[in-house]
Coordinates of C-alpha atoms and ligand atoms in Angstrom, one line a residue:
M1 CA 76.1 113.7 87.9
K2 CA 79.7 113.0 86.8
V3 CA 81.7 115.5 89.4
D4 CA 85.5 116.9 87.7
L5 CA 87.3 118.8 90.6
L6 CA 90.1 120.8 88.5
Q7 CA 87.5 122.4 87.1
M8 CA 87.4 124.0 90.4
V9 CA 90.4 125.0 91.0
E10 CA 93.3 127.6 89.5
Y11 CA 96.4 125.4 90.8
G12 CA 96.1 122.2 92.5
G13 CA 98.0 119.6 95.3
C14 CA 101.4 121.6 96.9
S15 CA 101.6 124.3 93.7
A16 CA 99.1 125.8 96.0
K17 CA 101.1 126.3 99.4
I18 CA 102.4 129.9 99.3
S19 CA 104.7 131.0 98.7
P20 CA 108.3 129.7 101.0
T21 CA 109.2 133.8 101.0
Q22 CA 106.3 135.1 102.2
L23 CA 106.1 132.2 104.4
E24 CA 109.6 132.6 106.0
E25 CA 109.2 135.9 106.0
I26 CA 105.9 135.5 108.7
L27 CA 107.6 132.3 110.1
K28 CA 110.8 134.8 112.1
Y29 CA 107.9 136.6 114.4
L30 CA 106.8 133.4 115.5
P31 CA 108.4 131.9 118.7
L32 CA 109.6 128.9 119.6
P33 CA 108.2 127.2 122.1
K34 CA 111.4 125.5 124.5
D35 CA 111.1 122.2 125.6
P36 CA 113.6 119.9 126.3
N37 CA 111.2 116.9 124.8
I38 CA 110.8 118.8 121.3
L39 CA 113.4 116.9 118.9
V40 CA 112.8 118.4 116.0
D41 CA 110.7 122.0 115.3
I42 CA 110.2 124.4 112.1
D43 CA 114.0 125.5 113.3
T44 CA 114.8 122.6 110.2
H45 CA 112.6 123.3 108.3
D46 CA 111.8 119.8 109.1
D47 CA 109.2 118.2 107.0
A48 CA 107.4 117.6 111.0
G49 CA 108.1 118.2 114.4
V50 CA 108.7 115.6 116.9
Y51 CA 108.1 115.2 120.3
R52 CA 109.7 113.1 123.5
V53 CA 107.1 111.1 125.0
N54 CA 110.3 109.0 127.3
N55 CA 113.6 107.4 126.7
D56 CA 111.9 104.4 123.8
L57 CA 109.5 106.6 122.2
A58 CA 108.7 110.0 121.0
L59 CA 105.6 111.4 118.0
V60 CA 105.9 112.4 115.0
L61 CA 103.5 115.1 113.9
T62 CA 102.8 116.9 110.6
T63 CA 100.1 118.3 108.8
D64 CA 99.1 119.0 105.3
F65 CA 96.2 119.6 102.7
F66 CA 95.8 121.6 99.9
P67 CA 93.1 121.8 97.1
P68 CA 92.4 118.9 93.8
V69 CA 95.2 117.8 91.5
C70 CA 92.6 115.6 89.7
S71 CA 89.1 115.3 88.5
D72 CA 88.1 112.2 90.2
P73 CA 87.4 112.4 94.2
Y74 CA 88.2 109.2 95.3
E75 CA 91.1 109.9 93.8
F76 CA 92.0 113.1 95.2
G77 CA 91.6 111.5 98.3
Q78 CA 94.0 108.9 97.7
I79 CA 96.5 111.9 96.9
A80 CA 95.8 113.8 99.6
A81 CA 96.3 111.5 102.2
A82 CA 99.8 109.7 100.9
N83 CA 101.2 113.3 100.4
S84 CA 100.4 113.6 104.6
I85 CA 101.2 110.3 105.6
S86 CA 104.8 110.7 103.3
D87 CA 106.3 113.5 105.9
V88 CA 106.0 110.7 108.3
Y89 CA 108.0 108.4 106.4
A90 CA 110.3 110.6 105.5
M91 CA 111.7 111.3 109.1
G92 CA 111.6 107.6 109.7
G93 CA 109.1 107.2 111.6
D94 CA 105.7 104.8 111.3
P95 CA 102.5 106.8 110.6
V96 CA 100.1 105.7 113.0
L97 CA 96.8 107.6 113.7
A98 CA 95.3 110.2 111.3
L99 CA 92.8 113.2 111.3
N100 CA 90.6 114.2 108.5
I101 CA 91.3 118.0 107.8
M102 CA 88.3 118.9 104.8
M103 CA 86.9 121.9 103.3
F104 CA 84.4 121.2 101.4
P105 CA 81.2 123.7 99.3
A106 CA 78.6 121.8 100.2
A107 CA 76.1 124.2 97.9
K108 CA 78.6 123.3 94.6
L109 CA 79.5 119.7 95.0
P110 CA 76.8 117.0 95.4
M111 CA 78.1 115.0 99.1
E112 CA 78.8 111.9 96.9
A113 CA 82.1 114.2 95.8
Y114 CA 82.5 114.7 99.7
A115 CA 82.4 110.5 100.8
D116 CA 84.6 109.7 97.6
I117 CA 87.1 112.0 98.9
L118 CA 86.7 110.5 103.1
K119 CA 86.9 106.8 101.0
G120 CA 89.8 107.4 99.3
G121 CA 91.9 109.0 102.0
F122 CA 90.6 106.6 103.9
D123 CA 91.7 104.0 102.1
K124 CA 95.3 105.5 101.2
A125 CA 95.9 105.7 105.4
T126 CA 94.3 101.9 105.9
E127 CA 96.8 100.9 103.3
A128 CA 99.7 102.8 105.5
G129 CA 98.6 101.4 108.5
V130 CA 96.9 104.6 109.8
R131 CA 93.9 104.5 111.8
I132 CA 91.6 108.0 111.1
I133 CA 90.1 108.7 114.0
G134 CA 88.0 111.8 113.8
G135 CA 88.0 115.3 111.2
H136 CA 86.7 118.6 110.9
T137 CA 84.9 120.0 107.6
I138 CA 84.4 123.4 106.6
D139 CA 82.2 124.4 103.9
D140 CA 84.5 125.9 101.5
F141 CA 84.8 126.5 98.4
P142 CA 86.9 125.1 96.3
P143 CA 87.6 121.9 98.7
K144 CA 90.8 120.9 99.9
Y145 CA 91.6 118.0 101.7
G146 CA 94.2 116.1 103.8
L147 CA 95.2 114.8 107.0
A148 CA 96.8 115.5 110.3
V149 CA 98.6 112.4 111.5
V150 CA 100.7 110.8 114.1
G151 CA 103.4 108.6 114.0
Y152 CA 105.9 107.1 116.3
I153 CA 109.5 106.9 116.3
H154 CA 112.8 106.0 118.4
P155 CA 114.3 109.0 119.5
E156 CA 117.3 108.1 118.9
K157 CA 116.7 107.0 115.2
I158 CA 114.7 110.2 114.0
I159 CA 116.2 111.1 110.1
T160 CA 115.9 115.0 109.5
N161 CA 117.6 117.9 107.0
A162 CA 120.0 118.0 109.4
G163 CA 122.0 114.5 109.1
V164 CA 123.5 115.3 105.5
R165 CA 127.1 114.7 105.6
P166 CA 129.8 115.2 103.3
D167 CA 130.9 112.8 100.7
D168 CA 127.2 111.3 101.1
S169 CA 125.7 111.0 97.3
L170 CA 122.2 111.7 97.3
I171 CA 119.4 109.6 96.0
L172 CA 115.7 109.7 94.8
T173 CA 113.2 107.8 95.0
K174 CA 110.3 109.2 92.5
P175 CA 110.7 110.9 89.0
I176 CA 110.0 114.8 89.6
G177 CA 107.8 116.7 87.2
T178 CA 103.6 116.7 89.2
G179 CA 103.3 120.2 88.4
V180 CA 104.3 120.3 84.7
I181 CA 102.2 117.6 84.4
L182 CA 99.2 118.3 86.0
A183 CA 100.0 122.1 84.2
G184 CA 99.8 120.5 80.7
H185 CA 96.7 118.4 81.2
R186 CA 94.6 121.3 82.1
L187 CA 96.0 122.5 78.9
G188 CA 94.9 119.7 76.8
M189 CA 99.2 118.5 75.9
V190 CA 99.0 116.1 78.1
S191 CA 99.1 111.9 77.4
D192 CA 96.3 109.7 79.2
N193 CA 99.8 107.4 80.1
D194 CA 101.7 110.4 81.2
L195 CA 99.1 111.6 83.3
N196 CA 98.0 108.2 84.7
E197 CA 102.0 107.3 85.8
A198 CA 102.1 110.7 87.6
K199 CA 98.7 109.8 89.4
R200 CA 99.8 106.5 90.3
L201 CA 103.4 108.3 91.7
M202 CA 101.2 110.4 93.4
K203 CA 99.0 107.8 94.9
L204 CA 102.2 105.6 95.6
L205 CA 102.7 105.9 99.7
N206 CA 106.7 106.6 100.3
R207 CA 106.7 103.5 103.0
S208 CA 109.0 100.8 101.2
G209 CA 111.6 103.9 100.4
A210 CA 111.6 104.8 103.9
E211 CA 111.6 100.9 105.5
V212 CA 114.9 100.6 103.2
M213 CA 116.3 104.0 104.8
K214 CA 115.9 102.6 107.6
K215 CA 117.6 99.6 107.1
H216 CA 120.7 100.8 106.2
N217 CA 121.0 103.9 109.0
I218 CA 120.0 106.9 106.9
K219 CA 120.2 110.3 108.6
G220 CA 119.2 112.8 106.4
A221 CA 116.3 112.7 104.3
T222 CA 113.4 114.9 103.3
D223 CA 110.4 114.2 100.8
I224 CA 109.9 116.5 97.5
T225 CA 106.2 118.4 97.7
G226 CA 105.7 121.8 97.0
F227 CA 109.6 123.7 96.8
G228 CA 110.5 121.4 94.6
L229 CA 114.0 119.2 94.1
A230 CA 115.9 121.9 93.9
G231 CA 114.2 124.1 97.1
H232 CA 114.3 120.9 99.4
A233 CA 117.1 119.7 98.5
L234 CA 118.1 123.7 99.7
K235 CA 116.4 123.4 103.0
M236 CA 118.2 120.1 103.2
A237 CA 122.1 121.5 102.9
K238 CA 121.0 124.5 105.1
A239 CA 120.2 122.3 108.2
S240 CA 122.9 120.0 107.7
G241 CA 125.9 122.5 107.0
V242 CA 127.3 121.2 103.3
S243 CA 126.8 122.3 99.9
L244 CA 124.8 119.8 97.7
K245 CA 125.7 119.0 94.2
I246 CA 122.8 117.8 91.8
N247 CA 122.9 116.7 88.2
M248 CA 119.9 117.5 86.4
K249 CA 121.0 115.0 83.5
E250 CA 120.6 112.0 86.5
V251 CA 117.4 113.1 87.8
P252 CA 114.1 110.8 86.4
L253 CA 111.3 112.6 84.9
I254 CA 107.8 111.4 84.2
G255 CA 107.0 111.1 81.1
N256 CA 107.3 113.6 78.7
S257 CA 107.7 116.7 81.5
Y258 CA 111.0 118.0 79.6
Q259 CA 108.9 118.7 76.3
L260 CA 106.0 120.3 78.4
I261 CA 108.1 122.3 79.8
D262 CA 109.9 123.6 75.8
D263 CA 106.2 123.6 75.2
G264 CA 106.2 126.7 77.3
C265 CA 104.1 124.3 80.6
I266 CA 106.1 126.2 84.0
P267 CA 103.7 126.3 86.5
G268 CA 104.0 129.9 88.6
A269 CA 104.8 128.0 91.6
S270 CA 107.7 127.0 89.7
F271 CA 108.9 130.7 89.7
R272 CA 107.9 131.5 93.2
N273 CA 110.1 128.4 94.1
L274 CA 113.0 129.8 92.4
E275 CA 113.1 133.2 94.1
Y276 CA 113.0 131.9 97.4
A277 CA 116.1 129.8 96.2
E278 CA 118.3 130.9 93.7
K279 CA 120.3 133.5 96.2
N280 CA 121.7 130.0 97.4
I281 CA 122.0 128.0 94.3
D282 CA 124.7 128.1 91.6
F283 CA 123.2 127.5 88.0
A284 CA 126.2 126.0 85.2
S285 CA 126.7 128.5 82.6
D286 CA 125.5 125.7 80.2
L287 CA 122.7 124.1 82.5
D288 CA 119.8 123.3 80.5
Y289 CA 117.0 125.9 80.8
N290 CA 114.0 123.2 80.5
L291 CA 115.9 121.2 83.6
K292 CA 116.7 124.5 85.4
M293 CA 113.2 124.7 85.6
I294 CA 111.7 121.2 86.3
A295 CA 114.6 121.5 89.3
F296 CA 111.4 124.1 91.1
D297 CA 108.7 122.1 89.6
A298 CA 106.2 121.6 92.4
Q299 CA 105.7 118.3 93.5
T300 CA 102.8 116.8 95.6
S301 CA 103.2 113.5 97.3
G302 CA 106.6 112.8 95.5
G303 CA 109.5 110.8 96.5
L304 CA 112.0 110.9 99.0
L305 CA 115.5 112.2 98.6
F306 CA 118.5 111.1 100.9
S307 CA 121.9 110.8 101.5
A308 CA 124.1 107.9 101.6
P309 CA 127.8 106.9 102.1
P310 CA 129.1 106.1 99.0
D311 CA 129.7 102.5 99.8
K312 CA 126.5 101.8 100.6
V313 CA 124.5 103.4 97.6
N314 CA 124.9 100.3 95.0
K315 CA 122.8 97.7 97.6
I316 CA 120.4 100.3 98.7
L317 CA 119.6 101.0 95.0
E318 CA 119.2 97.3 95.0
D319 CA 117.0 97.1 98.1
L320 CA 114.9 100.3 96.7
Q321 CA 114.3 98.0 92.9
S322 CA 113.3 95.3 94.9
A323 CA 110.8 97.4 96.2
G324 CA 109.5 98.3 93.2
L325 CA 110.5 102.1 92.9
L326 CA 112.3 101.4 89.7
N327 CA 113.6 104.9 89.2
S328 CA 115.2 105.4 92.3
K329 CA 118.3 106.6 91.2
V330 CA 121.7 109.2 92.3
I331 CA 121.6 112.3 91.5
G332 CA 124.3 114.1 92.8
S333 CA 126.5 114.2 96.1
V334 CA 127.5 115.9 98.8
T335 CA 130.5 118.4 100.2
E336 CA 131.9 120.2 102.6
S337 CA 130.2 123.6 103.1
Q338 CA 131.0 125.8 100.2
E339 CA 130.1 129.6 98.7
K340 CA 126.4 128.1 97.7
C341 CA 124.1 125.9 99.2
I342 CA 123.2 123.6 96.3
Y343 CA 125.4 123.8 92.7
L344 CA 122.6 122.8 90.0
N345 CA 124.6 121.2 87.2
N346 CA 123.3 119.4 84.0
Ligands
CO1 CO1 107.4 116.8 103.6
CO2 CO1 104.3 118.8 104.6
CO3 CO1 86.4 120.0 115.4

């Protein structure tokens, strides 16, 4: 039996995240544990938590899981694993161990699909040097998969949302548009080329981008996932106490994403992300509507967004190119804190 996972879900990948507005409302009432060894917690909306074990070692802990973003179980496993591991890379850590998190409808899908999802996850984890040493499965519909990941990091070399400094340049390592492409694919509006490019990018580990960040001693970064480019940029701006200017025409887009938005292909997650962020964002009066909406497109396994001193930018871009991240670009800059956190321009 040929399995098509996409038939089972309304929205997959990071588009299925709960609305950030609702999430923030709930998190307000959750007490945060107090412990001097907790170096990073959800206070700064960071990608992962960090816990100091001793003066030379801290653990990076993160988890992500979501419903299918593609039809093929093996590819879904690869993408979900790459996405889960990414939060360790975004903080400058080395991912080491993981556990599988699986929800699988045993009565609705053949067990081969279960095995294929796990195999995809295993192969991607192995590529990242991560050993999967256990997991947990619940019988549930639709299927969902991801990893809980543990990484190592030096306590003084943590890259966070809070490390962005005025006058830095903003660099993005992967083009955006996976949400639009996946939504368009369901409507039969996307070419095989664009779909394959989106899948290739979602499977691509953020390891090489993270290595470049570490080489150049970068302090502020995040990965772009469910809240979209503007949503994650907002979390960085708030955590760092700065404002970010983003020039949307500089942001590389996957394939035909721009045209797809013209054709009405805007996933619901984009509107939820916009609603959450808009009060903190200044939209240039001449901002192109399509570019505005793609700034909020939920990315699955998106690239790294980091800030770097302008005098290092050329060398960094060279290194990113050599690492195969051919679409890496400067997409904006950092200023002292202004009235709004984010200034979105053409
Ligand atoms: Co993240
Ligand atoms: Co995450
Ligand atoms: Co268990």
